[in-house]
Amino acid sequence: MFQGEHKNTMDAKGRVNIPASFRETLRSRYGDEQVIVTRDYDGCLHAYPPKEWERNVIASLRSRDFNDKWRRSYERFVVSPAVTCIPDKQGRILLPPTLRDFAELDKAVLFAGGEGHFEIWDIARRESQLEQDLDMLKNGPQHP
Amino acid sequence: MFQGEHKNTMDAKGRVNIPASFRETLRSRYGDEQVIVTRDYDGCLHAYPPKEWERNVIASLRSRDFNDKWRRSYERFVVSPAVTCIPDKQGRILLPPTLRDFAELDKAVLFAGGEGHFEIWDIARRESQLEQDLDMLKNGPQHP
DNA sequence: ATCTATCACCCACAATTACCCACTTCACGC
DNA sequence: GCGTGAAGTGGGTAATTGTGGGTGATAGAT
């Protein structure tokens, strides 16, 4: 379990510090600090320890037929852009330009915990997403 | 596993750089850097290490009867146009005009990883494909 | 035979990344 | 107050990666 929300800043080279508590979770629960980072539907990035990546993403891929339409889309959108990131000595990862662009990350970055993975957001985008989320929770999914 | 998406540019001679990480995968996992490149259904090119080419493309060909309709189409569309490409000292391959034209590659080219193969896209084409993919993933296949 | 187009090979430069070191900030204790 | 250590940030440098272009060999055409 990755806990809490943490604001960090990405530097000019595209490096961001992974919150220390997340790194601690990675080490103690998954053995090392590497994560597999990829796109999410909602405009942020998702980071998985390899074991969780395998168990969630790859497994749901394999459950579909090879020529399934959903599978091909999923493969292109989620699996292709994935890269494994290994933190440097300072605990930072370098996000490749394609992922940076997709999530519109520039400086203010937010790490949000979750079960088995965590999210990486551009702060502004996260806030507008939260408004939608709140609306959904109050009014239910059928609301316009 | 070929990881990540990489934007490279094709020069006037039709050469494109294969991302270094892909070449590294080719070397370490398949012994050398050559790939077999051919058409894909969706308007991009597919590149396979010889072993994977044999295991996926040729094998699925052989699984059909010699006079099977699907087999003849598959052979014409996928197998015939395939060429073996060996990177030059800078890591670039030269794509023959027929394949270049088919995938509408001109300058901005995107390499997208995958399991056992990778894709080569014209960037603009890829982006419109991704929009469709995202729509499908968010709304399901029955969405208009 | 000779011309031309194409491709392999080589060199040079630009952009990006890995690796290292240093500094700041903050919380906690003495 | 003042050290101490952990967390987060910034920057320099060397190596790697990506790009552009020149040259000579080769093959096919005239």
XYZ file of C-alpha atoms (C1' of nucleotides) in Angstrom:
348
model
C 0.000 0.000 0.000
C 1.369 3.359 -1.070
C 0.024 5.988 1.276
C -0.686 9.668 0.939
C -0.301 12.442 -1.584
C 3.071 14.063 -2.093
C 3.954 17.152 -4.087
C 7.367 17.060 -5.714
C 8.951 19.075 -8.483
C 10.293 17.810 -11.762
C 13.519 19.475 -12.874
C 14.529 20.631 -16.338
C 15.945 17.215 -17.187
C 12.685 15.448 -16.471
C 13.671 13.896 -13.172
C 11.278 13.590 -10.241
C 11.874 12.346 -6.776
C 9.777 9.386 -5.723
C 8.462 10.090 -2.223
C 10.637 8.410 0.377
C 7.725 6.521 1.884
C 6.870 5.025 -1.508
C 10.449 3.923 -1.950
C 10.373 2.389 1.471
C 7.264 0.417 0.510
C 8.903 -0.692 -2.722
C 11.955 -1.955 -0.907
C 10.292 -3.671 2.007
C 7.358 -5.177 0.168
C 8.666 -5.762 -3.329
C 12.397 -6.234 -2.892
C 13.757 -3.286 -4.842
C 12.867 0.219 -5.953
C 12.149 -0.248 -9.633
C 8.732 0.537 -11.059
C 7.065 0.183 -14.431
C 5.493 3.462 -15.506
C 2.818 3.848 -18.130
C -0.205 5.854 -19.271
C -3.562 5.845 -17.565
C -6.883 6.594 -19.253
C -7.487 9.704 -17.200
C -4.398 11.614 -18.215
C -1.995 10.684 -15.460
C 0.746 8.072 -15.222
C 0.577 4.825 -13.305
C 3.574 3.210 -11.634
C 3.629 -0.469 -10.711
C 6.143 -2.692 -9.013
C 6.993 -5.412 -11.588
C 5.028 -8.034 -9.668
C 1.867 -5.930 -9.687
C 2.371 -4.999 -13.312
C 2.482 -8.651 -14.178
C -0.482 -9.505 -11.989
C -2.755 -6.709 -13.120
C -1.832 -5.406 -16.540
C -0.278 -8.402 -18.240
C -2.773 -10.817 -16.719
C -5.773 -8.882 -17.996
C -4.108 -8.746 -21.377
C -3.640 -12.502 -21.478
C -7.246 -13.121 -20.537
C -8.268 -11.847 -23.978
C -7.937 -13.473 -27.335
C -4.926 -12.418 -29.377
C -7.016 -10.659 -32.017
C -9.531 -9.163 -29.622
C -10.235 -5.513 -30.375
C -10.056 -4.405 -26.772
C -6.779 -6.187 -26.374
C -5.147 -4.436 -29.272
C -6.230 -1.053 -28.000
C -5.084 -1.872 -24.515
C -1.766 -3.081 -25.790
C -1.172 0.083 -27.762
C -2.384 2.454 -25.118
C -1.070 0.865 -21.948
C 1.559 -1.741 -22.703
C 3.655 -0.162 -25.486
C 4.530 3.056 -23.719
C 5.519 1.328 -20.493
C 9.092 1.735 -19.301
C 10.799 0.400 -16.206
C 12.362 3.153 -14.147
C 15.141 2.617 -11.648
C 15.714 5.470 -9.198
C 19.141 7.122 -9.178
C 21.205 7.602 -6.044
C 18.951 10.463 -4.963
C 15.780 8.445 -5.398
C 14.645 10.143 -8.620
C 13.398 8.584 -11.815
C 13.744 10.003 -15.305
C 10.456 10.069 -17.170
C 10.810 9.676 -20.932
C 9.536 12.585 -23.086
C 6.593 10.630 -24.496
C 5.168 9.974 -21.044
C 5.969 13.481 -19.840
C 4.083 14.962 -22.769
C 1.125 12.695 -22.370
C 0.587 13.597 -18.728
C 1.547 17.224 -19.340
C 4.052 17.168 -16.553
C 6.186 20.251 -16.294
C 7.141 21.257 -12.801
C 4.568 20.699 -10.092
C 3.975 16.962 -9.829
C 1.771 15.041 -7.450
C 2.290 11.470 -6.341
C -0.894 9.782 -5.169
C -0.783 6.471 -3.371
C -2.908 3.424 -4.030
C -3.100 -0.317 -3.489
C -0.368 -2.026 -5.460
C 0.453 1.050 -7.517
C 0.645 4.823 -7.408
C -0.269 7.677 -9.716
C 1.802 10.572 -11.046
C -0.150 13.735 -11.871
C 0.343 17.202 -13.153
C -1.079 19.164 -10.237
C -3.445 21.361 -12.241
C -4.845 18.410 -14.103
C -5.301 16.466 -10.928
C -7.384 19.215 -9.411
C -9.828 19.382 -12.279
C -10.050 15.600 -12.240
C -10.888 15.733 -8.541
C -13.805 18.064 -9.238
C -15.220 15.536 -11.646
C -14.622 12.755 -9.181
C -16.438 14.600 -6.437
C -19.347 15.282 -8.724
C -19.525 11.617 -9.644
C -19.450 10.517 -6.040
C -22.202 12.928 -5.012
C -24.524 12.443 -7.961
C -23.682 8.990 -9.242
C -22.316 7.904 -12.587
C -25.512 8.607 -14.581
C -25.232 12.367 -13.982
C -24.495 14.304 -17.247
C 10.167 -7.197 -24.298
C 10.692 -4.001 -26.281
C 9.849 -1.156 -23.964
C 8.512 2.330 -24.478
C 7.655 4.675 -27.309
C 10.434 6.525 -29.087
C 10.150 9.350 -31.573
C 12.850 9.301 -34.212
C 13.210 11.015 -37.561
C 13.681 9.396 -40.921
C 16.186 11.171 -43.160
C 15.987 11.879 -46.889
C 17.562 8.518 -47.684
C 14.886 6.602 -45.830
C 17.009 5.646 -42.863
C 15.651 5.569 -39.312
C 17.452 4.953 -36.092
C 16.233 1.973 -34.110
C 16.009 3.084 -30.477
C 19.106 2.023 -28.585
C 17.100 0.135 -25.989
C 15.449 -1.943 -28.704
C 18.826 -2.763 -30.192
C 20.051 -3.743 -26.777
C 17.094 -6.118 -26.409
C 17.788 -7.562 -29.843
C 21.404 -8.215 -28.997
C 20.987 -9.598 -25.518
C 17.868 -11.623 -26.098
C 18.086 -12.639 -29.733
C 21.800 -12.699 -30.485
C 22.069 -10.002 -33.152
C 20.381 -6.810 -34.316
C 18.602 -7.908 -37.459
C 14.834 -7.684 -37.771
C 12.258 -8.710 -40.319
C 9.963 -5.816 -41.190
C 6.557 -6.090 -42.789
C 3.077 -4.574 -43.030
C 0.522 -4.609 -40.247
C -3.254 -4.475 -40.655
C -3.572 -1.114 -38.935
C -1.344 0.880 -41.241
C 1.955 0.614 -39.438
C 4.952 -1.670 -39.851
C 5.871 -4.584 -37.635
C 9.427 -5.636 -36.907
C 10.295 -9.091 -35.605
C 13.511 -10.749 -34.587
C 13.885 -13.778 -36.912
C 13.019 -16.197 -34.130
C 9.765 -14.409 -33.337
C 8.935 -14.033 -37.008
C 9.252 -17.764 -37.365
C 7.311 -18.482 -34.208
C 4.412 -16.112 -34.816
C 3.991 -15.259 -38.466
C 5.262 -18.371 -40.168
C 3.742 -20.661 -37.589
C 0.284 -19.192 -37.948
C 0.680 -19.513 -41.690
C 1.547 -23.185 -41.425
C -1.355 -23.844 -39.142
C -3.674 -23.311 -42.120
C -4.235 -25.540 -45.060
C -2.273 -24.645 -48.148
C -5.411 -23.712 -50.065
C -7.094 -21.873 -47.232
C -8.492 -18.472 -48.193
C -7.180 -16.703 -45.103
C -3.754 -18.140 -45.677
C -3.529 -16.790 -49.185
C -4.534 -13.321 -48.073
C -2.172 -13.422 -45.147
C 0.672 -14.591 -47.287
C 0.140 -11.844 -49.819
C -0.388 -9.080 -47.320
C 2.049 -9.941 -44.565
C 4.608 -12.440 -45.739
C 5.448 -11.290 -49.262
C 6.462 -7.708 -48.509
C 8.711 -8.664 -45.594
C 12.355 -7.668 -45.752
C 15.267 -8.399 -43.467
C 16.926 -5.240 -42.169
C 20.380 -5.080 -40.630
C 21.268 -1.842 -38.846
C 24.307 0.120 -40.044
C 27.071 1.201 -37.711
C 24.929 4.035 -36.356
C 22.044 1.698 -35.582
C 19.812 2.757 -38.478
C 17.875 0.598 -40.878
C 16.947 1.461 -44.435
C 13.268 0.934 -45.153
C 12.411 0.042 -48.751
C 10.112 2.487 -50.592
C 7.191 0.053 -50.733
C 7.031 -0.254 -46.965
C 7.679 3.438 -46.488
C 4.766 4.285 -48.761
C 2.449 1.797 -47.176
C 2.934 3.202 -43.696
C 3.115 6.778 -44.998
C 6.386 7.377 -43.252
C 8.034 10.638 -44.102
C 9.888 12.288 -41.278
C 8.384 11.923 -37.817
C 8.427 8.243 -36.952
C 7.389 6.514 -33.766
C 8.724 3.211 -32.488
C 6.345 1.434 -30.127
C 7.466 -1.539 -28.081
C 5.710 -4.818 -27.575
C 6.274 -8.416 -26.521
C 8.437 -10.133 -29.125
C 8.100 -7.386 -31.727
C 7.814 -3.633 -32.158
C 5.783 -1.295 -34.328
C 6.898 1.537 -36.603
C 4.360 4.335 -37.106
C 3.933 7.605 -38.853
C 3.329 9.865 -35.875
C 0.181 11.540 -37.163
C -1.374 8.216 -38.020
C -0.490 6.783 -34.688
C -2.107 9.646 -32.864
C -5.446 9.283 -34.592
C -5.281 5.561 -33.902
C -4.648 6.241 -30.220
C -7.696 8.470 -29.991
C -9.823 5.624 -31.209
C -8.133 3.256 -28.802
C -8.721 5.532 -25.836
C -12.353 5.959 -26.758
C -12.779 2.207 -26.929
C -11.076 1.649 -23.612
C -13.121 4.278 -21.807
C -16.519 3.591 -23.326
C -16.340 -0.015 -24.396
C -16.494 -1.568 -27.863
C -20.241 -0.999 -28.356
C -19.826 2.798 -28.228
C -20.609 4.507 -31.627
C 31.370 1.302 -72.330
C 29.411 4.719 -69.600
C 25.899 6.914 -67.035
C 22.933 6.974 -63.082
C 20.686 5.598 -58.982
C 21.146 3.241 -54.885
C 23.261 1.660 -50.898
C 27.093 0.574 -47.476
C 30.438 2.792 -44.955
C 32.609 6.571 -42.738
C 32.979 11.002 -40.237
C 31.180 14.945 -37.586
C 28.105 17.199 -34.735
C 23.912 17.838 -31.684
C 20.933 16.203 -28.177
C 20.074 13.373 -24.380
C 21.171 10.638 -20.485
C 23.885 8.396 -16.563
C 26.622 9.306 -12.913
C 28.514 12.023 -9.462
C 28.764 15.787 -5.997
C 26.880 19.678 -3.403
C 23.406 22.336 -1.346
C 18.976 23.387 0.972
C 15.223 22.509 3.993
C 12.928 20.530 7.725
C 12.165 17.730 11.879
C 14.159 15.978 15.906
C 17.072 15.670 19.550
C 20.446 17.495 22.843
C 20.767 27.715 19.812
C 23.074 24.010 17.289
C 24.292 19.601 15.412
C 22.454 15.607 12.837
C 20.297 13.018 9.456
C 16.882 12.311 6.063
C 14.424 14.192 2.109
C 14.252 16.866 -1.765
C 16.579 19.926 -5.389
C 20.072 21.673 -8.639
C 23.938 21.394 -11.619
C 28.583 19.665 -14.030
C 30.738 16.303 -16.900
C 31.508 12.357 -19.652
C 29.415 8.874 -22.304
C 25.804 7.394 -25.162
C 22.322 8.149 -28.569
C 20.333 10.389 -32.535
C 20.961 13.093 -36.961
C 22.961 14.876 -41.202
C 25.911 14.520 -44.923
C 30.068 12.978 -48.010
C 32.300 9.323 -50.735
C 33.146 5.302 -53.224
C 31.486 0.715 -54.762
C 28.013 -1.793 -57.211
C 24.252 -2.945 -60.289
C 21.125 -1.953 -63.792
C 19.979 0.840 -67.763
C 21.123 3.157 -72.050
